[in-house]
PDB file of C-alpha atoms in Angstrom:
ATOM      1  CA  MET A  22      76.851  62.497 186.229  1.00 44.00           C
ATOM      2  CA  GLY A  23      76.416  58.711 185.815  1.00 47.00           C
ATOM      3  CA  ARG A  24      74.140  56.340 187.600  1.00 48.00           C
ATOM      4  CA  PRO A  25      74.994  55.334 191.157  1.00 56.00           C
ATOM      5  CA  ARG A  26      77.256  52.279 191.317  1.00 63.00           C
ATOM      6  CA  SER A  27      74.506  50.149 192.873  1.00 67.00           C
ATOM      7  CA  GLU A  28      72.207  50.831 189.914  1.00 74.00           C
ATOM      8  CA  ALA A  29      74.922  49.931 187.419  1.00 74.00           C
ATOM      9  CA  VAL A  30      75.635  46.670 189.250  1.00 71.00           C
ATOM     10  CA  ALA A  31      71.914  45.869 189.418  1.00 71.00           C
ATOM     11  CA  THR A  32      71.575  46.472 185.675  1.00 76.00           C
ATOM     12  CA  LEU A  33      74.487  44.137 184.980  1.00 73.00           C
ATOM     13  CA  LEU A  34      73.036  41.443 187.248  1.00 72.00           C
ATOM     14  CA  ARG A  35      69.634  41.651 185.552  1.00 75.00           C
ATOM     15  CA  TYR A  36      71.312  41.358 182.146  1.00 76.00           C
ATOM     16  CA  VAL A  37      73.375  38.323 183.155  1.00 72.00           C
ATOM     17  CA  HIS A  38      70.360  36.698 184.830  1.00 73.00           C
ATOM     18  CA  ALA A  39      68.263  37.175 181.693  1.00 76.00           C
ATOM     19  CA  ARG A  40      70.975  35.550 179.559  1.00 76.00           C
ATOM     20  CA  MET A  41      71.794  32.617 181.860  1.00 75.00           C
ATOM     21  CA  LYS A  42      69.633  30.006 180.164  1.00 74.00           C
ATOM     22  CA  SER A  43      70.088  31.157 176.593  1.00 82.00           C
ATOM     23  CA  HIS A  44      73.855  31.655 176.907  1.00 83.00           C
ATOM     24  CA  PRO A  45      75.220  29.013 179.275  1.00 84.00           C
ATOM     25  CA  ARG A  46      78.833  29.830 178.391  1.00 89.00           C
ATOM     26  CA  LEU A  47      78.281  33.461 179.421  1.00 83.00           C
ATOM     27  CA  TRP A  48      76.860  32.294 182.736  1.00 81.00           C
ATOM     28  CA  SER A  49      79.677  29.806 183.255  1.00 89.00           C
ATOM     29  CA  THR A  50      82.310  32.464 182.615  1.00 90.00           C
ATOM     30  CA  TYR A  51      80.575  35.036 184.842  1.00 83.00           C
ATOM     31  CA  HIS A  52      80.213  32.445 187.584  1.00 87.00           C
ATOM     32  CA  ALA A  53      83.882  31.426 187.387  1.00 95.00           C
ATOM     33  CA  LEU A  54      85.274  34.972 187.210  1.00 94.00           C
ATOM     34  CA  VAL A  55      82.876  36.921 189.431  1.00 88.00           C
ATOM     35  CA  ILE A  56      80.606  34.814 191.608  1.00 89.00           C
ATOM     36  CA  GLU A  57      82.860  31.985 192.755  1.00 96.00           C
ATOM     37  CA  PRO A  58      85.878  34.127 193.782  1.00 97.00           C
ATOM     38  CA  ARG A  59      83.611  36.432 195.801  1.00 94.00           C
ATOM     39  CA  ARG A  60      81.852  33.473 197.364  1.00 95.00           C
ATOM     40  CA  ARG A  61      85.184  31.925 198.405  1.00 96.00           C
ATOM     41  CA  LYS A  62      86.294  35.196 200.024  1.00 97.00           C
ATOM     42  CA  SER A  63      82.996  35.584 201.859  1.00 94.00           C
ATOM     43  CA  VAL A  64      83.050  32.020 203.154  1.00 96.00           C
ATOM     44  CA  GLU A  65      86.622  32.510 204.371  1.00 97.00           C
ATOM     45  CA  VAL A  66      85.555  35.637 206.283  1.00 95.00           C
ATOM     46  CA  LEU A  67      82.733  33.632 207.862  1.00 95.00           C
ATOM     47  CA  ARG A  68      85.146  30.792 208.685  1.00 96.00           C
ATOM     48  CA  ARG A  69      87.429  33.309 210.407  1.00 96.00           C
ATOM     49  CA  GLY A  70      84.420  34.601 212.353  1.00 94.00           C
ATOM     50  CA  ARG A  71      83.788  31.064 213.563  1.00 94.00           C
ATOM     51  CA  ARG A  72      87.405  30.691 214.704  1.00 95.00           C
ATOM     52  CA  THR A  73      87.277  33.972 216.648  1.00 95.00           C
ATOM     53  CA  GLY A  74      83.940  33.093 218.275  1.00 93.00           C
ATOM     54  CA  GLU A  75      81.998  35.878 216.548  1.00 91.00           C
ATOM     55  CA  ILE A  76      79.769  33.442 214.638  1.00 91.00           C
ATOM     56  CA  ARG A  77      78.011  30.285 215.797  1.00 91.00           C
ATOM     57  CA  THR A  78      79.761  27.056 214.894  1.00 92.00           C
ATOM     58  CA  ASP A  79      76.591  25.018 214.293  1.00 92.00           C
ATOM     59  CA  LEU A  80      75.578  26.752 211.049  1.00 90.00           C
ATOM     60  CA  ASP A  81      76.411  25.879 207.444  1.00 94.00           C
ATOM     61  CA  LEU A  82      78.899  28.370 205.932  1.00 94.00           C
ATOM     62  CA  ASP A  83      77.290  28.280 202.479  1.00 94.00           C
ATOM     63  CA  LEU A  84      73.877  28.999 203.982  1.00 94.00           C
ATOM     64  CA  MET A  85      75.343  31.895 205.970  1.00 92.00           C
ATOM     65  CA  HIS A  86      76.821  33.335 202.774  1.00 94.00           C
ATOM     66  CA  ASP A  87      73.486  32.995 200.995  1.00 94.00           C
ATOM     67  CA  LEU A  88      71.762  34.866 203.817  1.00 92.00           C
ATOM     68  CA  PHE A  89      73.994  37.856 203.107  1.00 91.00           C
ATOM     69  CA  VAL A  90      73.770  37.739 199.307  1.00 90.00           C
ATOM     70  CA  GLY A  91      70.127  36.710 198.900  1.00 91.00           C
ATOM     71  CA  PRO A  92      68.495  40.022 199.833  1.00 90.00           C
ATOM     72  CA  MET A  93      70.650  41.914 197.320  1.00 85.00           C
ATOM     73  CA  LEU A  94      69.716  39.470 194.558  1.00 83.00           C
ATOM     74  CA  VAL A  95      66.037  39.787 195.411  1.00 86.00           C
ATOM     75  CA  ARG A  96      66.309  43.563 195.083  1.00 83.00           C
ATOM     76  CA  THR A  97      68.104  43.370 191.748  1.00 79.00           C
ATOM     77  CA  VAL A  98      66.428  40.431 190.003  1.00 77.00           C
ATOM     78  CA  VAL A  99      63.057  39.708 191.601  1.00 79.00           C
ATOM     79  CA  ARG A 100      62.154  43.244 192.692  1.00 82.00           C
ATOM     80  CA  PRO A 101      64.036  45.555 190.335  1.00 76.00           C
ATOM     81  CA  GLU A 102      61.837  48.422 191.495  1.00 79.00           C
ATOM     82  CA  GLY A 103      63.248  47.990 195.021  1.00 77.00           C
ATOM     83  CA  GLU A 104      65.740  50.592 196.123  1.00 79.00           C
ATOM     84  CA  LEU A 105      69.420  49.785 196.546  1.00 79.00           C
ATOM     85  CA  PRO A 106      70.568  52.435 198.985  1.00 83.00           C
ATOM     86  CA  GLU A 107      74.279  52.568 199.703  1.00 82.00           C
ATOM     87  CA  GLU A 108      73.704  51.514 203.325  1.00 88.00           C
ATOM     88  CA  LEU A 109      71.693  48.385 202.375  1.00 87.00           C
ATOM     89  CA  ALA A 110      74.669  46.006 202.513  1.00 87.00           C
ATOM     90  CA  ALA A 111      75.606  47.199 206.013  1.00 91.00           C
ATOM     91  CA  GLN A 112      71.981  46.837 207.145  1.00 92.00           C
ATOM     92  CA  ILE A 113      71.842  43.269 205.831  1.00 91.00           C
ATOM     93  CA  VAL A 114      75.107  42.361 207.570  1.00 89.00           C
ATOM     94  CA  ASP A 115      73.909  43.840 210.886  1.00 91.00           C
ATOM     95  CA  VAL A 116      70.594  41.961 210.771  1.00 90.00           C
ATOM     96  CA  VAL A 117      72.089  38.625 209.705  1.00 89.00           C
ATOM     97  CA  LEU A 118      74.977  38.790 212.194  1.00 88.00           C
ATOM     98  CA  ALA A 119      72.521  39.370 215.033  1.00 88.00           C
ATOM     99  CA  GLY A 120      71.133  35.895 214.318  1.00 86.00           C
ATOM    100  CA  LEU A 121      74.493  34.217 213.695  1.00 82.00           C
ATOM    101  CA  ARG A 122      76.165  35.334 216.917  1.00 85.00           C
ATOM    102  CA  PRO A 123      76.465  32.831 219.736  1.00 85.00           C
ATOM    103  CA  ALA A 124      74.076  33.293 222.659  1.00 81.00           C
ATOM    104  CA  GLN A 125      75.592  35.409 225.440  1.00 75.00           C
TER     105      GLN A 125
END
């Protein structure tokens, strides 16, 4: 039985983070192939949420994206001892969306 997927992803992120400065081409390639396509998709989902009225229109889309991704990066890079339970992503989305929704 292998490691849980979240642990494998965290290990990869720590490795890439450690190599960013010493191997700028590795970082550039990883950014172009992994980070930027995911970021574009996430921002488009947020943009759609704005159009449907699910998300406030007065907030910066890039900042909103970072609010979702930031906690996962903290757990993988800054606090590698922190747990990455499978439900963490859903918890982050629920908490962040509560603050991004328009006032009722």
